[in-house]
Coordinates of C-alpha atoms in Angstrom, one line a residue:
Chain R
X1 CA 0.0 0.0 0.0
X2 CA 2.3 2.6 -1.3
X3 CA 2.1 6.4 -1.4
X4 CA 3.8 8.1 -4.4
X5 CA 4.0 11.7 -5.5
X6 CA 4.4 12.7 -9.1
X7 CA 5.7 16.3 -9.6
X8 CA 4.0 18.1 -12.5
X9 CA 5.4 21.5 -11.6
X10 CA 8.1 22.7 -9.3
X11 CA 8.3 26.5 -10.1
X12 CA 6.9 29.6 -8.5
X13 CA 4.8 32.1 -10.2
X14 CA 7.0 33.6 -13.0
X15 CA 6.8 31.3 -16.0
X16 CA 10.0 29.8 -17.4
X17 CA 10.8 27.8 -20.4
X18 CA 11.8 24.8 -18.4
X19 CA 9.5 24.6 -15.4
X20 CA 5.8 24.7 -14.6
X21 CA 3.9 26.2 -11.7
X22 CA 2.8 24.1 -8.7
X23 CA 1.0 20.9 -9.3
X24 CA 1.5 17.3 -8.2
X25 CA -0.4 14.1 -8.1
X26 CA -0.5 12.0 -4.9
X27 CA -1.3 8.3 -5.4
X28 CA -2.3 6.8 -2.0
X29 CA -3.6 3.3 -2.1
X30 CA -4.2 3.6 -5.8
X31 CA -6.5 6.7 -5.4
X32 CA -5.2 9.8 -7.1
X33 CA -5.4 13.3 -5.7
X34 CA -4.3 16.5 -7.5
X35 CA -2.5 18.9 -5.2
X36 CA -2.7 22.4 -6.7
X37 CA -3.2 23.1 -10.4
X38 CA -0.8 25.5 -12.0
X39 CA -1.1 26.4 -15.6
X40 CA -0.4 23.4 -17.9
X41 CA -1.3 20.8 -15.3
X42 CA -3.4 18.7 -17.7
X43 CA -0.7 18.5 -20.4
X44 CA 1.9 17.6 -17.7
X45 CA -0.5 14.8 -16.5
X46 CA -0.7 13.5 -20.1
X47 CA 3.1 13.6 -20.3
X48 CA 3.3 11.5 -17.2
X49 CA 0.8 9.1 -18.4
X50 CA -1.8 10.0 -15.7
X51 CA -5.4 10.0 -16.9
X52 CA -7.3 13.0 -15.5
X53 CA -10.4 10.8 -15.4
X54 CA -8.7 8.9 -12.5
X55 CA -8.6 12.0 -10.2
X56 CA -10.5 11.2 -7.0
X57 CA -10.4 14.9 -5.7
X58 CA -8.4 18.1 -6.1
X59 CA -6.8 20.0 -3.2
X60 CA -5.8 23.7 -3.6
X61 CA -3.4 25.2 -1.1
X62 CA -4.5 28.7 -1.8
X63 CA -6.0 30.9 -4.5
X64 CA -2.9 32.5 -6.2
X65 CA -3.0 32.0 -9.9
X66 CA 0.2 30.0 -10.2
X67 CA -1.6 27.3 -8.1
X68 CA -4.9 27.5 -9.8
X69 CA -5.0 28.6 -13.5
X70 CA -4.6 25.0 -14.8
X71 CA -7.7 23.9 -13.0
X72 CA -10.3 25.4 -15.2
X73 CA -9.0 24.0 -18.5
X74 CA -8.7 20.6 -16.7
X75 CA -12.3 20.8 -15.6
X76 CA -13.3 21.6 -19.2
X77 CA -11.3 18.6 -20.5
X78 CA -12.9 16.3 -18.0
X79 CA -16.2 17.4 -19.5
X80 CA -14.9 16.6 -23.0
X81 CA -13.8 13.2 -21.8
X82 CA -17.3 12.6 -20.4
X83 CA -16.7 12.5 -16.6
X84 CA -20.0 11.8 -14.8
X85 CA -19.0 11.6 -11.1
X86 CA -18.9 14.7 -9.0
X87 CA -15.4 16.0 -8.5
X88 CA -14.7 17.5 -5.1
X89 CA -12.4 20.4 -5.0
X90 CA -11.0 21.2 -1.5
X91 CA -9.9 24.8 -1.3
X92 CA -10.0 27.9 0.9
X93 CA -12.7 30.6 0.6
X94 CA -13.6 32.3 -1.8
X95 CA -12.9 29.5 -4.2
X96 CA -16.7 28.8 -4.4
X97 CA -17.3 32.2 -6.0
X98 CA -14.5 31.5 -8.6
X99 CA -15.9 28.2 -9.4
X100 CA -19.4 29.6 -9.8
X101 CA -18.1 32.4 -12.0
X102 CA -16.2 29.8 -14.2
X103 CA -19.1 27.5 -14.5
X104 CA -21.6 30.2 -15.4
X105 CA -19.4 31.9 -17.9
X106 CA -17.4 29.2 -19.4
X107 CA -18.9 25.8 -18.9
X108 CA -22.7 25.7 -18.5
X109 CA -23.0 22.1 -19.8
X110 CA -20.4 20.0 -18.0
X111 CA -21.7 16.4 -17.7
X112 CA -20.5 16.3 -14.1
X113 CA -20.5 18.5 -11.0
X114 CA -17.3 20.2 -9.7
X115 CA -18.2 20.6 -6.0
X116 CA -16.3 23.0 -3.7
X117 CA -15.5 21.8 -0.2
X118 CA -14.3 24.7 1.9
X119 CA -11.1 24.2 3.9
X120 CA -10.7 26.3 7.0
X121 CA -7.1 27.5 6.7
X122 CA -6.9 28.2 10.4
X123 CA -7.5 24.6 11.6
X124 CA -5.5 21.4 11.7
X125 CA -8.2 18.8 11.3
X126 CA -9.3 15.8 9.2
X127 CA -11.0 17.1 6.0
X128 CA -11.2 13.7 4.1
X129 CA -11.4 10.2 5.4
X130 CA -12.1 6.8 4.0
X131 CA -11.3 3.2 5.1
X132 CA -7.6 3.5 4.6
X133 CA -6.7 7.2 4.5
X134 CA -7.0 10.4 6.4
X135 CA -6.2 13.8 4.9
X136 CA -5.6 16.7 7.4
X137 CA -5.5 20.4 6.8
X138 CA -2.2 22.2 7.8
X139 CA -2.5 25.9 8.5
X140 CA 0.3 27.6 6.7
X141 CA 1.7 31.2 6.9
X142 CA 1.4 32.9 3.5
X143 CA 0.3 36.3 2.2
X144 CA -3.3 34.9 1.7
X145 CA -5.2 32.1 3.6
X146 CA -3.2 29.0 2.8
X147 CA -3.3 25.4 3.9
X148 CA -1.1 22.4 3.5
X149 CA -2.4 18.9 3.4
X150 CA -1.2 15.8 5.4
X151 CA -2.0 12.4 4.0
X152 CA -1.9 9.6 6.7
X153 CA -2.6 6.0 5.9
X154 CA -4.6 4.4 8.7
X155 CA -3.0 1.5 10.5
X156 CA -4.2 -1.6 8.5
X157 CA -6.2 -4.3 10.5
X158 CA -4.0 -7.0 12.3
X159 CA -3.4 -10.2 10.4
X160 CA -2.8 -13.5 12.4
X161 CA 0.1 -15.4 11.1
X162 CA -0.4 -18.7 9.5
X163 CA 2.5 -20.0 11.6
X164 CA 0.7 -19.1 14.7
X165 CA -2.6 -20.5 13.7
X166 CA -0.9 -23.9 13.0
X167 CA 1.5 -23.8 15.9
X168 CA -1.1 -23.0 18.5
X169 CA -4.1 -24.7 16.7
X170 CA -6.1 -21.5 17.1
X171 CA -9.9 -21.7 16.8
X172 CA -11.8 -19.3 14.6
X173 CA -13.1 -17.4 17.6
X174 CA -9.4 -17.1 18.9
X175 CA -8.3 -15.8 15.5
X176 CA -11.1 -13.2 15.4
X177 CA -10.1 -12.2 19.0
X178 CA -6.5 -12.0 18.0
X179 CA -7.4 -9.8 15.0
X180 CA -9.1 -7.5 17.5
X181 CA -5.7 -7.2 19.3
X182 CA -6.5 -9.4 22.2
X183 CA -4.1 -11.7 23.9
X184 CA -5.2 -15.5 23.6
X185 CA -5.5 -17.9 26.5
X186 CA -4.8 -21.5 25.4
X187 CA -6.6 -24.5 27.0
X188 CA -3.3 -25.1 28.8
X189 CA -3.7 -21.9 30.6
X190 CA -0.8 -20.3 28.7
X191 CA -1.4 -16.7 27.7
X192 CA -0.1 -15.8 24.2
X193 CA 0.6 -12.1 23.9
X194 CA -1.1 -10.6 20.8
X195 CA 2.2 -9.4 19.4
X196 CA 3.4 -13.1 19.2
X197 CA 0.4 -13.9 16.9
X198 CA -0.3 -10.9 14.7
X199 CA 1.4 -8.5 12.3
X200 CA 0.4 -5.5 10.2
X201 CA 0.3 -6.4 6.5
X202 CA 1.8 -3.0 5.7
X203 CA 3.2 0.0 7.5
X204 CA 0.9 3.1 7.6
X205 CA 2.9 5.9 5.8
X206 CA 2.4 9.6 5.6
X207 CA 3.0 12.5 3.2
X208 CA 2.7 16.3 3.8
X209 CA 2.3 18.9 1.1
X210 CA 3.3 22.3 2.3
X211 CA 3.3 25.2 -0.2
X212 CA 3.4 28.2 0.2
X213 CA 4.5 29.2 3.6
X214 CA 6.9 31.1 5.9
X215 CA 8.9 29.1 8.3
X216 CA 6.5 27.7 10.9
X217 CA 7.5 25.8 14.1
X218 CA 3.8 25.0 14.5
X219 CA 3.8 23.3 11.2
X220 CA 6.8 21.1 12.3
X221 CA 4.7 19.9 15.2
X222 CA 1.7 19.1 13.0
X223 CA 3.8 16.9 10.7
X224 CA 5.8 15.2 13.4
X225 CA 7.2 11.9 12.2
X226 CA 6.0 12.3 8.6
X227 CA 7.7 9.9 6.1
X228 CA 8.0 12.5 3.3
X229 CA 7.7 16.2 3.7
X230 CA 7.2 18.4 0.6
X231 CA 8.2 21.9 1.8
X232 CA 8.6 24.9 -0.5
X233 CA 12.0 26.5 -0.8
X234 CA 11.3 29.5 -3.1
X235 CA 14.5 31.1 -2.1
X236 CA 18.1 30.3 -1.2
X237 CA 19.4 31.0 2.3
X238 CA 20.9 34.2 1.1
X239 CA 17.4 35.6 0.3
X240 CA 16.0 34.7 3.8
X241 CA 14.8 38.3 4.3
X242 CA 13.0 38.3 1.0
X243 CA 11.5 34.9 1.7
X244 CA 10.1 36.2 5.0
X245 CA 8.7 39.3 3.4
X246 CA 6.9 37.5 0.6
X247 CA 5.4 34.8 2.7
X248 CA 7.8 32.1 1.5
X249 CA 10.6 29.9 2.8
X250 CA 14.3 29.7 2.2
X251 CA 16.1 26.4 2.0
X252 CA 17.2 26.8 5.6
X253 CA 13.5 27.3 6.8
X254 CA 12.4 24.1 5.0
X255 CA 15.3 22.0 6.4
X256 CA 14.7 23.3 9.9
X257 CA 11.1 22.3 9.7
X258 CA 12.0 18.8 8.4
X259 CA 14.6 18.4 11.2
X260 CA 12.3 19.7 14.0
X261 CA 9.4 17.5 12.7
X262 CA 11.8 14.4 12.7
X263 CA 10.7 13.8 9.1
X264 CA 12.2 10.9 7.3
X265 CA 12.8 12.7 4.0
X266 CA 12.4 16.3 2.6
X267 CA 11.4 17.1 -0.9
X268 CA 11.9 20.7 -2.0
X269 CA 10.1 22.7 -4.7
X270 CA 8.4 26.0 -5.7
X271 CA 11.7 27.4 -6.9
X272 CA 12.1 31.0 -7.9
X273 CA 13.0 31.3 -11.6
X274 CA 16.2 33.2 -10.6
X275 CA 17.8 29.8 -9.7
X276 CA 19.3 27.8 -12.4
X277 CA 21.3 25.5 -10.1
X278 CA 18.8 23.7 -8.0
X279 CA 21.5 21.4 -6.7
X280 CA 22.9 24.4 -4.8
X281 CA 19.6 24.9 -3.1
X282 CA 19.4 21.2 -2.2
X283 CA 22.9 21.3 -0.8
X284 CA 21.9 24.2 1.5
X285 CA 19.1 22.0 2.9
X286 CA 21.3 18.9 3.2
X287 CA 23.7 20.8 5.6
X288 CA 20.9 20.8 8.0
X289 CA 18.7 18.0 6.9
X290 CA 20.8 15.4 4.9
X291 CA 17.9 13.4 3.3
X292 CA 16.7 16.3 1.0
X293 CA 15.8 15.8 -2.6
X294 CA 14.8 18.2 -5.4
X295 CA 11.2 17.8 -6.6
X296 CA 12.0 17.3 -10.3
X297 CA 9.2 17.7 -12.8
X298 CA 7.8 14.4 -14.2
X299 CA 9.6 12.4 -11.5
X300 CA 7.7 10.1 -9.1
X301 CA 8.8 10.0 -5.5
X302 CA 7.8 7.0 -3.5
X303 CA 7.1 7.4 0.2
X304 CA 9.3 4.8 1.9
X305 CA 8.9 3.2 5.3
X306 CA 11.0 4.9 8.1
X307 CA 14.5 3.5 8.2
X308 CA 14.5 2.8 11.9
X309 CA 11.4 0.6 11.6
X310 CA 13.1 -1.6 9.0
Chain Z
X1 CA 7.9 46.0 -43.5
X2 CA 7.3 42.3 -43.0
X3 CA 4.5 40.4 -41.5
X4 CA 5.4 37.2 -39.7
X5 CA 3.3 34.7 -37.7
X6 CA 4.8 32.6 -34.9
X7 CA 2.7 29.5 -34.1
X8 CA 2.4 28.8 -30.3
X9 CA -0.3 26.1 -30.5
X10 CA -1.7 24.2 -33.4
X11 CA -4.0 21.8 -31.6
X12 CA -7.7 21.7 -31.1
X13 CA -9.4 21.3 -27.7
X14 CA -8.3 17.9 -26.4
X15 CA -4.9 18.3 -24.7
X16 CA -2.0 16.2 -26.1
X17 CA 1.6 15.6 -24.9
X18 CA 3.0 17.1 -28.2
X19 CA 0.8 20.1 -29.0
X20 CA -0.8 23.2 -27.5
X21 CA -4.2 24.7 -28.1
X22 CA -4.6 27.7 -30.4
X23 CA -2.4 30.7 -30.1
X24 CA -0.1 32.6 -32.3
X25 CA 1.8 35.9 -32.4
X26 CA 1.4 38.1 -35.5
X27 CA 4.3 40.6 -36.0
X28 CA 3.2 43.4 -38.3
X29 CA 5.5 46.3 -38.8
X30 CA 7.3 45.3 -35.5
X31 CA 4.0 45.4 -33.5
X32 CA 3.0 42.2 -31.9
X33 CA -0.5 41.0 -31.6
X34 CA -1.6 37.8 -29.9
X35 CA -4.2 35.8 -31.7
X36 CA -6.2 33.6 -29.3
X37 CA -4.6 32.4 -26.1
X38 CA -4.9 28.7 -25.4
X39 CA -3.6 27.2 -22.2
X40 CA 0.2 27.5 -21.9
X41 CA 0.5 30.5 -24.2
X42 CA 2.9 32.4 -22.0
X43 CA 5.3 29.5 -21.7
X44 CA 5.2 29.0 -25.4
X45 CA 5.9 32.7 -25.9
X46 CA 9.0 32.3 -23.5
X47 CA 10.1 29.3 -25.5
X48 CA 9.9 31.3 -28.7
X49 CA 11.8 34.2 -27.2
X50 CA 8.8 36.6 -27.3
X51 CA 8.5 39.0 -24.4
X52 CA 4.8 39.2 -23.3
X53 CA 5.5 42.9 -22.4
X54 CA 5.8 43.6 -26.1
X55 CA 2.2 42.7 -26.9
X56 CA 0.3 45.5 -28.4
X57 CA -3.1 43.9 -28.2
X58 CA -4.9 40.5 -28.0
X59 CA -7.5 39.2 -30.4
X60 CA -9.8 36.4 -29.4
X61 CA -11.7 34.5 -32.1
X62 CA -14.4 33.1 -29.8
X63 CA -14.9 32.2 -26.2
X64 CA -14.2 28.4 -26.2
X65 CA -11.7 27.4 -23.5
X66 CA -9.1 26.1 -25.9
X67 CA -8.7 29.6 -27.3
X68 CA -8.9 31.5 -24.0
X69 CA -7.6 29.7 -20.9
X70 CA -4.0 30.8 -21.3
X71 CA -5.1 34.5 -21.3
X72 CA -5.8 34.9 -17.6
X73 CA -2.4 33.6 -16.4
X74 CA -0.8 35.7 -19.1
X75 CA -2.6 38.8 -17.7
X76 CA -1.4 38.0 -14.2
X77 CA 2.2 37.6 -15.4
X78 CA 2.0 40.9 -17.1
X79 CA 1.1 42.3 -13.7
X80 CA 4.1 40.5 -12.1
X81 CA 6.3 42.0 -14.9
X82 CA 5.0 45.5 -14.1
X83 CA 3.1 46.4 -17.3
X84 CA 1.7 49.8 -17.0
X85 CA 0.0 50.5 -20.3
X86 CA -3.6 49.4 -21.0
X87 CA -3.9 46.1 -22.9
X88 CA -6.8 46.0 -25.3
X89 CA -8.4 42.6 -25.8
X90 CA -10.6 42.4 -28.8
X91 CA -13.2 39.6 -28.4
X92 CA -16.9 38.8 -28.9
X93 CA -19.5 39.2 -26.2
X94 CA -19.7 38.2 -23.3
X95 CA -15.9 38.5 -22.8
X96 CA -16.4 41.6 -20.8
X97 CA -18.2 39.7 -18.1
X98 CA -15.5 37.0 -18.1
X99 CA -12.8 39.7 -17.8
X100 CA -14.7 41.4 -15.0
X101 CA -15.1 38.2 -13.1
X102 CA -11.5 37.3 -13.5
X103 CA -10.3 40.7 -12.4
X104 CA -12.6 40.9 -9.4
X105 CA -11.9 37.4 -8.1
X106 CA -8.3 36.8 -9.1
X107 CA -6.5 40.0 -9.8
X108 CA -7.7 43.1 -8.0
X109 CA -4.3 44.8 -8.0
X110 CA -3.0 44.6 -11.6
X111 CA -0.7 47.6 -12.3
X112 CA -2.3 48.0 -15.7
X113 CA -5.8 47.9 -17.3
X114 CA -6.9 45.0 -19.5
X115 CA -9.6 46.6 -21.6
X116 CA -12.3 44.7 -23.5
X117 CA -13.1 45.9 -27.1
X118 CA -16.2 44.2 -28.3
X119 CA -16.0 42.7 -31.7
X120 CA -19.3 42.2 -33.6
X121 CA -19.0 38.7 -35.1
X122 CA -21.6 39.4 -37.7
X123 CA -19.8 42.3 -39.4
X124 CA -16.8 42.5 -41.7
X125 CA -15.3 45.8 -40.7
X126 CA -12.2 47.6 -39.6
X127 CA -11.8 47.2 -35.9
X128 CA -8.2 48.5 -35.5
X129 CA -6.3 51.0 -37.5
X130 CA -3.1 52.9 -37.3
X131 CA -0.8 54.6 -39.7
X132 CA 0.4 51.4 -41.3
X133 CA -2.1 48.8 -40.5
X134 CA -5.8 47.8 -40.7
X135 CA -7.3 44.9 -38.8
X136 CA -10.7 43.7 -40.1
X137 CA -13.1 41.3 -38.5
X138 CA -14.2 38.3 -40.5
X139 CA -17.5 36.7 -39.5
X140 CA -16.9 32.9 -39.2
X141 CA -19.4 30.0 -38.9
X142 CA -18.8 28.1 -35.8
X143 CA -21.0 26.7 -32.9
X144 CA -20.7 30.0 -31.0
X145 CA -20.2 33.6 -32.3
X146 CA -16.8 33.6 -33.8
X147 CA -14.6 36.0 -35.8
X148 CA -11.5 35.8 -37.8
X149 CA -9.1 38.7 -38.2
X150 CA -7.5 40.1 -41.4
X151 CA -4.4 42.1 -41.1
X152 CA -3.8 44.5 -44.0
X153 CA -0.8 46.7 -44.3
X154 CA -1.7 50.0 -45.8
X155 CA -0.1 51.1 -49.0
X156 CA 3.0 53.0 -47.9
X157 CA 3.3 56.6 -49.2
X158 CA 4.9 57.0 -52.7
X159 CA 8.6 57.8 -52.8
X160 CA 10.1 59.8 -55.6
X161 CA 13.2 58.1 -57.0
X162 CA 16.5 59.9 -56.7
X163 CA 17.1 59.1 -60.4
X164 CA 14.0 61.0 -61.4
X165 CA 14.7 63.9 -59.2
X166 CA 18.1 64.3 -60.9
X167 CA 17.1 63.3 -64.3
X168 CA 14.2 65.9 -64.5
X169 CA 15.7 68.4 -62.0
X170 CA 12.4 68.3 -60.1
X171 CA 11.7 71.2 -57.7
X172 CA 10.6 70.7 -54.1
X173 CA 7.0 71.5 -55.0
X174 CA 7.1 69.0 -57.9
X175 CA 8.5 66.3 -55.6
X176 CA 5.7 66.9 -53.1
X177 CA 3.1 66.8 -55.9
X178 CA 4.6 63.5 -57.3
X179 CA 4.4 62.1 -53.8
X180 CA 0.7 62.9 -53.8
X181 CA 0.4 60.8 -56.9
X182 CA 0.2 63.6 -59.4
X183 CA 1.7 63.6 -62.9
X184 CA 4.3 66.4 -63.3
X185 CA 4.4 69.0 -66.1
X186 CA 7.9 70.1 -67.0
X187 CA 8.7 73.6 -68.2
X188 CA 9.1 72.2 -71.6
X189 CA 5.5 71.2 -71.6
X190 CA 6.2 67.5 -71.3
X191 CA 4.0 65.6 -68.9
X192 CA 5.7 63.0 -66.8
X193 CA 3.3 60.3 -65.7
X194 CA 3.5 59.7 -61.9
X195 CA 4.4 56.0 -62.3
X196 CA 7.6 57.1 -64.1
X197 CA 8.8 59.1 -61.1
X198 CA 7.6 57.1 -58.0
X199 CA 7.7 53.8 -56.3
X200 CA 6.3 52.2 -53.2
X201 CA 9.1 51.5 -50.7
X202 CA 7.5 48.2 -49.8
X203 CA 4.5 46.1 -50.9
X204 CA 1.5 46.1 -48.6
X205 CA 0.9 42.5 -47.4
X206 CA -2.0 40.8 -45.7
X207 CA -2.6 37.9 -43.4
X208 CA -5.9 36.3 -42.3
X209 CA -6.5 34.3 -39.2
X210 CA -9.6 32.0 -39.5
X211 CA -10.2 29.7 -36.6
X212 CA -12.7 28.0 -35.9
X213 CA -15.2 27.8 -38.8
X214 CA -17.3 25.7 -41.2
X215 CA -16.6 26.1 -44.8
X216 CA -17.6 29.6 -45.9
X217 CA -17.7 31.0 -49.4
X218 CA -18.4 34.4 -47.9
X219 CA -15.1 34.1 -46.0
X220 CA -13.3 33.4 -49.3
X221 CA -14.6 36.7 -50.7
X222 CA -13.6 38.7 -47.6
X223 CA -10.0 37.5 -47.8
X224 CA -9.8 37.8 -51.6
X225 CA -6.1 38.0 -52.6
X226 CA -4.7 37.5 -49.1
X227 CA -1.0 36.8 -49.0
X228 CA -1.1 34.2 -46.3
X229 CA -4.3 32.5 -45.1
X230 CA -4.4 30.6 -41.8
X231 CA -7.4 28.4 -42.0
X232 CA -8.3 25.7 -39.5
X233 CA -8.3 22.0 -40.6
X234 CA -9.6 20.3 -37.6
X235 CA -10.4 17.2 -39.6
X236 CA -9.3 15.2 -42.6
X237 CA -11.4 14.9 -45.8
X238 CA -12.8 11.6 -44.6
X239 CA -14.4 13.3 -41.5
X240 CA -16.1 16.0 -43.6
X241 CA -19.5 15.2 -42.1
X242 CA -18.1 15.4 -38.5
X243 CA -16.4 18.7 -39.4
X244 CA -19.7 20.2 -40.6
X245 CA -21.6 19.1 -37.5
X246 CA -19.0 20.4 -35.2
X247 CA -18.6 23.8 -36.7
X248 CA -15.2 22.9 -38.1
X249 CA -13.5 22.5 -41.4
X250 CA -11.9 19.6 -43.2
X251 CA -8.7 19.9 -45.2
X252 CA -10.8 20.1 -48.4
X253 CA -12.9 23.0 -46.9
X254 CA -9.7 25.0 -46.2
X255 CA -8.1 24.4 -49.5
X256 CA -11.3 25.4 -51.3
X257 CA -11.5 28.6 -49.5
X258 CA -7.8 29.4 -50.2
X259 CA -8.4 28.6 -53.9
X260 CA -11.5 30.6 -54.2
X261 CA -9.9 33.5 -52.4
X262 CA -7.0 33.4 -54.7
X263 CA -4.8 33.4 -51.6
X264 CA -1.1 33.2 -52.1
X265 CA -0.4 30.6 -49.5
X266 CA -2.4 28.5 -47.0
X267 CA -1.3 27.7 -43.5
X268 CA -3.4 24.9 -41.7
X269 CA -3.8 24.2 -38.0
X270 CA -6.2 23.5 -35.2
X271 CA -5.6 19.8 -35.7
X272 CA -7.7 17.1 -33.9
X273 CA -5.6 15.0 -31.5
X274 CA -6.6 11.9 -33.5
X275 CA -4.1 12.8 -36.3
X276 CA -0.5 11.8 -35.7
X277 CA 0.4 12.3 -39.4
X278 CA -0.1 16.0 -40.2
X279 CA 1.7 15.6 -43.6
X280 CA -1.2 13.5 -44.7
X281 CA -3.6 16.3 -43.9
X282 CA -1.4 18.8 -45.7
X283 CA -1.3 16.5 -48.8
X284 CA -5.0 16.6 -48.9
X285 CA -5.0 20.3 -49.1
X286 CA -2.2 20.4 -51.6
X287 CA -4.3 18.4 -54.1
X288 CA -6.5 21.4 -54.3
X289 CA -4.2 24.2 -53.2
X290 CA -0.6 23.3 -53.8
X291 CA 1.0 26.1 -51.6
X292 CA -0.2 24.7 -48.3
X293 CA 1.9 24.4 -45.2
X294 CA 1.4 22.9 -41.7
X295 CA 1.4 25.5 -38.9
X296 CA 4.1 23.8 -36.7
X297 CA 4.5 25.0 -33.2
X298 CA 7.3 27.4 -32.4
X299 CA 7.9 28.0 -36.2
X300 CA 7.6 31.4 -37.6
X301 CA 6.0 31.9 -41.1
X302 CA 6.8 35.1 -43.0
X303 CA 4.2 36.6 -45.2
X304 CA 5.9 36.9 -48.6
X305 CA 5.0 39.2 -51.5
X306 CA 2.9 37.5 -54.1
X307 CA 4.9 35.7 -56.7
X308 CA 3.1 37.3 -59.8
X309 CA 4.2 40.7 -58.5
X310 CA 7.9 39.8 -58.4

């Protein structure tokens, strides 16, 4: 039950010939979620072999154009492709007015409903949940109301090992009890601790998407122990002051959050167009947080189990 | 005084990995005009080395998303780049409402004014004029109100040849009269016909942008004698019926218009994503109108003087 993240755009607002504005697809338990939707997102999806019809929902961090302008053409194309099921779009206020304006002026006859779900950017809470996954909002500190998103796989149910069943000749009712997490009393009076009998079929993993934001110690607490942290690094360490003024982070800010959160790995993106050498930005992070990678467009990053658990 | 056309997108609505939706930049007398603005237009401009700050005006043929969705991010970027002068956007109704919606919801603080100029899609008339250029609307036949645009260089003022001035010892007042197109009477009583004395410093050229449209004999009349005709060919000849139903043209339709108009050259584009072999489409046109070329993205096509005039 993997989580993977495919980067569609790693640039900040000013367009460049080589990079696209923010967008990525998170695949969690084979359900696809689009995180932000900068211009060109649908073409980038096509180039990555991701069908837009497979999108389960869309999550917008905030309502700046470089995170948003690719959404409306994508919504149109989903109509052309004949989508029928409602598409939920999680976004801060006033996205509803934008969506209404778009639908009334540009797309009156879509064969499906794009539905806005308001995200309160001041709260850290579960905004989406199904059998296997929770998605949490992460209040961020940008120039406008902004939220990150934290994907958490739920602990899968306990399995009882075949070995234990045969070794201890467990009855059906004992197996069911063990799956509930109970210790099992044998006829001999021996008590088998649950941990001896059961295992988790996979490890619950987590991924956090944090763009755009100033340095935030509160954020580090909210993503404590995350397996993969995507954190914006619009600016190099030398532009720390500019980063602060513009509601963005420097490399040092991102690495400090990753370190404080005890994250497993850090993925950096949302690069200002002024930087041609992204490796230099990455090196600045690695001095503080060694397991840092550059979010490269059209690359997929798998969320790996924590090393210490292996 | 050249006209050139740089193709930014040559595809129809469905996004592909290789092509972009409709957009092109017309350079006429070193003034740049953007024709339609499909998604990704600003990045394509960057890739072609065209600064968006140099745009003199924008012309939209109609209000389908594949001709329009790149405009709003471009308007935002012009704000980031600090444009100060008003940008006129020529477009059919109800573009004004779309622009207002965009500005009020997305861009309240642009440092310049994007200003809508309504184009009446039922009339063939001059909608833009300066010292050297006229731009005419061209009513097209699509599913929604649609207009093409015809660029016509004005005839440049007559120059009097140095040879004539010396040969006939023309006075200043005679030179001025010759420039006005008058014949000149010499003291000897001899009458010099104006054509003997004067020449045009360059040939006035023309370019027509026609996307999207059904076959239209009326259009052929409106672009009579055009030097370069861009005409959509969404479909191959075999899909003639589909083309008609969808308000589009087949290769045969476009070639027939070019032939009937006595155009010098034909440039075809707005290709359906179903065609991988554009040469085959071009060949279909060439059977009727030999001087047909494919509008290839990031290529620039120069409008050449008519062969017969050379």
